[in-house]
PDB file of C-alpha atoms in Angstrom:
ATOM      1  CA  MET A 274     -21.587  -5.726 -17.066  1.00 51.00           C
ATOM      2  CA  THR A 275     -17.922  -6.665 -16.857  1.00 71.00           C
ATOM      3  CA  ILE A 276     -15.270  -4.260 -15.730  1.00 85.00           C
ATOM      4  CA  SER A 277     -11.716  -4.025 -16.967  1.00 89.00           C
ATOM      5  CA  ARG A 278      -8.413  -3.742 -15.117  1.00 90.00           C
ATOM      6  CA  ALA A 279      -7.842  -0.373 -16.804  1.00 90.00           C
ATOM      7  CA  SER A 280     -11.097   1.084 -15.470  1.00 93.00           C
ATOM      8  CA  VAL A 281     -10.408  -0.222 -11.943  1.00 93.00           C
ATOM      9  CA  LEU A 282      -6.881   1.187 -12.123  1.00 93.00           C
ATOM     10  CA  GLU A 283      -8.135   4.626 -13.140  1.00 94.00           C
ATOM     11  CA  THR A 284     -10.731   4.616 -10.354  1.00 94.00           C
ATOM     12  CA  VAL A 285      -8.171   3.595  -7.710  1.00 95.00           C
ATOM     13  CA  LEU A 286      -5.676   6.227  -8.889  1.00 95.00           C
ATOM     14  CA  LYS A 287      -8.418   8.865  -8.934  1.00 95.00           C
ATOM     15  CA  ALA A 288      -9.245   8.007  -5.298  1.00 94.00           C
ATOM     16  CA  TYR A 289      -5.583   8.280  -4.274  1.00 95.00           C
ATOM     17  CA  LYS A 290      -4.935  11.434  -6.329  1.00 94.00           C
ATOM     18  CA  ASN A 291      -6.115  13.976  -3.759  1.00 91.00           C
ATOM     19  CA  HIS A 292      -3.707  13.028  -0.973  1.00 93.00           C
ATOM     20  CA  PHE A 293      -0.918  11.016  -2.594  1.00 96.00           C
ATOM     21  CA  ASP A 294       1.881  11.821  -5.025  1.00 96.00           C
ATOM     22  CA  ILE A 295       1.358   9.436  -7.940  1.00 96.00           C
ATOM     23  CA  GLU A 296       3.968   8.144 -10.358  1.00 95.00           C
ATOM     24  CA  ARG A 297       2.919   6.031 -13.356  1.00 94.00           C
ATOM     25  CA  PHE A 298       4.996   3.534 -15.284  1.00 91.00           C
ATOM     26  CA  ASN A 299       4.587   2.583 -18.951  1.00 85.00           C
ATOM     27  CA  LYS A 300       4.170  -1.161 -18.531  1.00 78.00           C
ATOM     28  CA  GLN A 301       1.338  -3.429 -19.556  1.00 71.00           C
ATOM     29  CA  ASP A 302       1.906  -5.981 -16.798  1.00 74.00           C
ATOM     30  CA  GLY A 303       3.636  -5.703 -13.448  1.00 89.00           C
ATOM     31  CA  LEU A 304       4.163  -2.486 -11.502  1.00 94.00           C
ATOM     32  CA  ILE A 305       2.171   0.246 -13.231  1.00 95.00           C
ATOM     33  CA  ALA A 306       1.854   2.956 -10.563  1.00 96.00           C
ATOM     34  CA  LYS A 307       3.240   4.092  -7.247  1.00 96.00           C
ATOM     35  CA  ALA A 308       1.531   6.456  -4.788  1.00 97.00           C
ATOM     36  CA  ILE A 309       3.321   8.065  -1.846  1.00 97.00           C
ATOM     37  CA  PHE A 310       1.872   9.853   1.195  1.00 97.00           C
ATOM     38  CA  HIS A 311       3.749  11.560   4.033  1.00 95.00           C
ATOM     39  CA  SER A 312       2.072  12.931   7.166  1.00 95.00           C
ATOM     40  CA  ARG A 313       3.626  14.886  10.019  1.00 91.00           C
ATOM     41  CA  THR A 314       1.855  15.958  13.198  1.00 91.00           C
ATOM     42  CA  GLU A 315       3.375  18.162  15.904  1.00 88.00           C
ATOM     43  CA  LYS A 316       2.255  19.473  19.270  1.00 87.00           C
ATOM     44  CA  PHE A 317       3.569  22.778  20.613  1.00 87.00           C
ATOM     45  CA  ILE A 318       3.463  24.594  23.955  1.00 88.00           C
ATOM     46  CA  LEU A 319       2.576  28.298  23.664  1.00 82.00           C
ATOM     47  CA  THR A 320       4.878  28.956  20.675  1.00 84.00           C
ATOM     48  CA  LYS A 321       6.230  26.919  17.800  1.00 81.00           C
ATOM     49  CA  SER A 322       9.709  27.136  19.253  1.00 83.00           C
ATOM     50  CA  VAL A 323       8.709  24.795  22.111  1.00 84.00           C
ATOM     51  CA  LYS A 324       7.742  21.489  20.528  1.00 81.00           C
ATOM     52  CA  MET A 325       6.331  18.747  22.771  1.00 85.00           C
ATOM     53  CA  TRP A 326       6.359  15.970  20.195  1.00 84.00           C
ATOM     54  CA  GLY A 327       6.267  15.189  16.502  1.00 88.00           C
ATOM     55  CA  VAL A 328       5.057  12.096  14.654  1.00 94.00           C
ATOM     56  CA  GLU A 329       5.613  11.034  11.054  1.00 95.00           C
ATOM     57  CA  THR A 330       3.579   8.448   9.163  1.00 96.00           C
ATOM     58  CA  ASN A 331       4.172   7.295   5.600  1.00 97.00           C
ATOM     59  CA  ASP A 332       2.275   5.167   3.101  1.00 97.00           C
ATOM     60  CA  TYR A 333       3.942   3.721   0.015  1.00 98.00           C
ATOM     61  CA  VAL A 334       1.379   2.171  -2.343  1.00 98.00           C
ATOM     62  CA  TYR A 335       2.480  -0.047  -5.237  1.00 97.00           C
ATOM     63  CA  ILE A 336      -0.163  -0.929  -7.820  1.00 97.00           C
ATOM     64  CA  TYR A 337       0.349  -3.964 -10.046  1.00 96.00           C
ATOM     65  CA  SER A 338      -1.727  -5.109 -13.013  1.00 94.00           C
ATOM     66  CA  LEU A 339      -1.608  -8.758 -14.106  1.00 94.00           C
ATOM     67  CA  PRO A 340      -3.817 -10.868 -16.361  1.00 93.00           C
ATOM     68  CA  TYR A 341      -3.348 -13.911 -14.104  1.00 94.00           C
ATOM     69  CA  LEU A 342      -1.983 -14.105 -10.555  1.00 94.00           C
ATOM     70  CA  ASN A 343      -0.106 -17.152  -9.313  1.00 93.00           C
ATOM     71  CA  ASN A 344       2.212 -17.710  -6.360  1.00 93.00           C
ATOM     72  CA  ASP A 345       5.325 -16.633  -8.282  1.00 94.00           C
ATOM     73  CA  HIS A 346       3.713 -13.321  -9.242  1.00 94.00           C
ATOM     74  CA  LEU A 347       2.523 -12.719  -5.672  1.00 95.00           C
ATOM     75  CA  THR A 348       6.000 -13.367  -4.284  1.00 95.00           C
ATOM     76  CA  ALA A 349       7.599 -11.067  -6.869  1.00 94.00           C
ATOM     77  CA  CYS A 350       5.113  -8.241  -6.165  1.00 95.00           C
ATOM     78  CA  LYS A 351       5.590  -8.623  -2.408  1.00 96.00           C
ATOM     79  CA  GLU A 352       9.385  -8.638  -2.627  1.00 96.00           C
ATOM     80  CA  GLN A 353       9.518  -5.667  -5.010  1.00 95.00           C
ATOM     81  CA  SER A 354       7.177  -3.633  -2.791  1.00 96.00           C
ATOM     82  CA  VAL A 355       9.066  -4.438   0.413  1.00 97.00           C
ATOM     83  CA  GLN A 356      12.470  -3.788  -1.152  1.00 96.00           C
ATOM     84  CA  ASP A 357      11.509  -0.423  -2.631  1.00 96.00           C
ATOM     85  CA  GLY A 358       9.459   0.596   0.423  1.00 96.00           C
ATOM     86  CA  LEU A 359      12.270  -0.110   2.872  1.00 96.00           C
ATOM     87  CA  GLN A 360      14.670   1.958   0.748  1.00 96.00           C
ATOM     88  CA  GLN A 361      12.345   4.957   1.115  1.00 95.00           C
ATOM     89  CA  ILE A 362      11.861   4.664   4.884  1.00 95.00           C
ATOM     90  CA  HIS A 363      14.265   6.756   6.963  1.00 94.00           C
ATOM     91  CA  PRO A 364      13.627   5.854  10.618  1.00 94.00           C
ATOM     92  CA  HIS A 365      14.321   8.421  13.325  1.00 94.00           C
ATOM     93  CA  LYS A 366      12.918   9.237  16.761  1.00 93.00           C
ATOM     94  CA  GLU A 367       9.781  10.920  15.357  1.00 93.00           C
ATOM     95  CA  HIS A 368       9.014   8.208  12.782  1.00 94.00           C
ATOM     96  CA  MET A 369       5.964   6.291  13.978  1.00 94.00           C
ATOM     97  CA  CYS A 370       5.055   3.917  11.168  1.00 96.00           C
ATOM     98  CA  SER A 371       5.287   3.337   7.456  1.00 97.00           C
ATOM     99  CA  TYR A 372       2.827   1.245   5.491  1.00 97.00           C
ATOM    100  CA  ILE A 373       3.982  -0.601   2.407  1.00 98.00           C
ATOM    101  CA  THR A 374       0.846  -1.397   0.432  1.00 98.00           C
ATOM    102  CA  ALA A 375       0.750  -3.701  -2.585  1.00 97.00           C
ATOM    103  CA  ILE A 376      -2.499  -3.573  -4.573  1.00 97.00           C
ATOM    104  CA  ILE A 377      -2.639  -6.226  -7.280  1.00 97.00           C
ATOM    105  CA  LEU A 378      -5.267  -6.017 -10.006  1.00 96.00           C
ATOM    106  CA  ALA A 379      -5.731  -9.438 -11.605  1.00 94.00           C
ATOM    107  CA  ASP A 380      -8.260 -10.648 -14.148  1.00 93.00           C
ATOM    108  CA  ASP A 381      -8.158 -14.072 -12.526  1.00 92.00           C
ATOM    109  CA  LEU A 382      -6.083 -15.950  -9.990  1.00 92.00           C
ATOM    110  CA  ASP A 383      -4.936 -19.430  -9.106  1.00 85.00           C
ATOM    111  CA  SER A 384      -7.361 -21.345  -6.884  1.00 82.00           C
ATOM    112  CA  GLN A 385      -4.750 -21.729  -4.108  1.00 86.00           C
ATOM    113  CA  MET A 386      -3.984 -17.998  -4.005  1.00 91.00           C
ATOM    114  CA  VAL A 387      -6.599 -16.940  -1.450  1.00 93.00           C
ATOM    115  CA  LYS A 388      -4.837 -18.845   1.323  1.00 94.00           C
ATOM    116  CA  ASP A 389      -1.419 -17.510   0.225  1.00 94.00           C
ATOM    117  CA  ILE A 390      -2.649 -13.906   0.099  1.00 95.00           C
ATOM    118  CA  LYS A 391      -4.250 -14.064   3.531  1.00 94.00           C
ATOM    119  CA  SER A 392      -1.106 -15.534   5.080  1.00 94.00           C
ATOM    120  CA  CYS A 393       1.207 -13.014   3.390  1.00 94.00           C
ATOM    121  CA  SER A 394       2.924 -10.788   5.971  1.00 94.00           C
ATOM    122  CA  PHE A 395       5.957  -8.629   6.638  1.00 96.00           C
ATOM    123  CA  SER A 396       6.807  -6.257   9.462  1.00 95.00           C
ATOM    124  CA  LYS A 397      10.007  -4.596  10.591  1.00 96.00           C
ATOM    125  CA  ASN A 398      10.779  -2.720  13.795  1.00 96.00           C
ATOM    126  CA  PHE A 399      13.348   0.045  13.856  1.00 95.00           C
ATOM    127  CA  LEU A 400      15.418   0.282  17.059  1.00 93.00           C
ATOM    128  CA  LEU A 401      12.952  -1.856  19.045  1.00 90.00           C
ATOM    129  CA  THR A 402      10.084   0.355  17.746  1.00 90.00           C
ATOM    130  CA  PHE A 403      11.627   3.481  19.298  1.00 93.00           C
ATOM    131  CA  HIS A 404      12.158   4.652  15.708  1.00 95.00           C
ATOM    132  CA  GLY A 405       8.886   3.210  14.447  1.00 94.00           C
ATOM    133  CA  TRP A 406       7.932   0.207  12.372  1.00 96.00           C
ATOM    134  CA  ALA A 407       6.906  -0.850   8.872  1.00 97.00           C
ATOM    135  CA  ILE A 408       4.020  -3.120   7.906  1.00 97.00           C
ATOM    136  CA  LEU A 409       3.132  -4.749   4.571  1.00 97.00           C
ATOM    137  CA  ARG A 410      -0.480  -4.636   3.400  1.00 97.00           C
ATOM    138  CA  VAL A 411      -1.403  -6.810   0.408  1.00 97.00           C
ATOM    139  CA  LEU A 412      -4.736  -6.546  -1.377  1.00 97.00           C
ATOM    140  CA  VAL A 413      -5.677  -8.460  -4.511  1.00 97.00           C
ATOM    141  CA  ILE A 414      -8.616  -7.312  -6.605  1.00 96.00           C
ATOM    142  CA  ASN A 415      -9.998 -10.227  -8.619  1.00 94.00           C
ATOM    143  CA  ILE A 416     -11.592  -8.437 -11.584  1.00 93.00           C
ATOM    144  CA  SER A 417     -13.532 -11.487 -12.868  1.00 90.00           C
ATOM    145  CA  THR A 418     -15.430 -11.931  -9.594  1.00 91.00           C
ATOM    146  CA  SER A 419     -15.233  -8.314  -8.312  1.00 91.00           C
ATOM    147  CA  THR A 420     -13.810  -9.504  -5.001  1.00 93.00           C
ATOM    148  CA  ILE A 421     -11.046  -8.109  -2.827  1.00 95.00           C
ATOM    149  CA  ILE A 422      -8.729 -10.472  -0.979  1.00 96.00           C
ATOM    150  CA  PRO A 423      -6.607  -8.792   1.725  1.00 97.00           C
ATOM    151  CA  ASN A 424      -3.917 -10.037   4.050  1.00 96.00           C
ATOM    152  CA  ARG A 425      -4.468  -9.392   7.758  1.00 96.00           C
ATOM    153  CA  ALA A 426      -2.928  -5.906   7.711  1.00 96.00           C
ATOM    154  CA  GLY A 427      -4.755  -4.955   4.512  1.00 96.00           C
ATOM    155  CA  ARG A 428      -8.274  -5.516   5.842  1.00 96.00           C
ATOM    156  CA  GLU A 429      -8.607  -1.847   6.767  1.00 96.00           C
ATOM    157  CA  LEU A 430      -8.512  -0.899   3.060  1.00 96.00           C
ATOM    158  CA  VAL A 431     -11.228  -3.308   1.870  1.00 96.00           C
ATOM    159  CA  ASP A 432     -14.078  -0.786   2.195  1.00 96.00           C
ATOM    160  CA  PHE A 433     -12.066   1.847   0.330  1.00 95.00           C
ATOM    161  CA  LEU A 434     -11.295  -0.514  -2.559  1.00 95.00           C
ATOM    162  CA  THR A 435     -14.878  -1.833  -2.595  1.00 94.00           C
ATOM    163  CA  SER A 436     -16.111   1.705  -3.219  1.00 93.00           C
ATOM    164  CA  CYS A 437     -13.537   2.017  -6.022  1.00 91.00           C
ATOM    165  CA  LEU A 438     -14.831  -1.217  -7.576  1.00 90.00           C
ATOM    166  CA  LYS A 439     -18.439   0.000  -7.430  1.00 89.00           C
ATOM    167  CA  GLU A 440     -17.461   3.275  -9.057  1.00 89.00           C
ATOM    168  CA  ALA A 441     -15.611   1.436 -11.857  1.00 84.00           C
ATOM    169  CA  GLU A 442     -18.687  -0.610 -12.789  1.00 80.00           C
TER     170      GLU A 442
END
């Protein structure tokens, strides 16, 4: 049985829905959804007026849907995700890290793309990491072969997206 990009998209968004704020866009190809997650953890001594530390973590997920992925599309998706993600990050002393995640759903992809996806990277330190850092995670879901191709930083999401693929079938 073959699966469609639309069914994979709905399954991925359903998995993100519980913890992320989701915004959809009315496009057939390109950026079709954005999911945002903010987490803050604090440690107090005796009362909440005496705070020991606080840590903020963010995740900005950009979901793209394309019939065919080539190097130009990958570069455009990466640049759009990084540009928009960096605009949303506001580093300060309690900001630990922000993930910028680009998930690309493609019916098929160019044969040279696997190498390009795996070598895709971006990271930025804020005030020598005293105000945190940002990392780009790129994951491509090849619908025709039901495979997930991550970059180095995106490997931690492969199991999550594999379960989404199985549910979409």
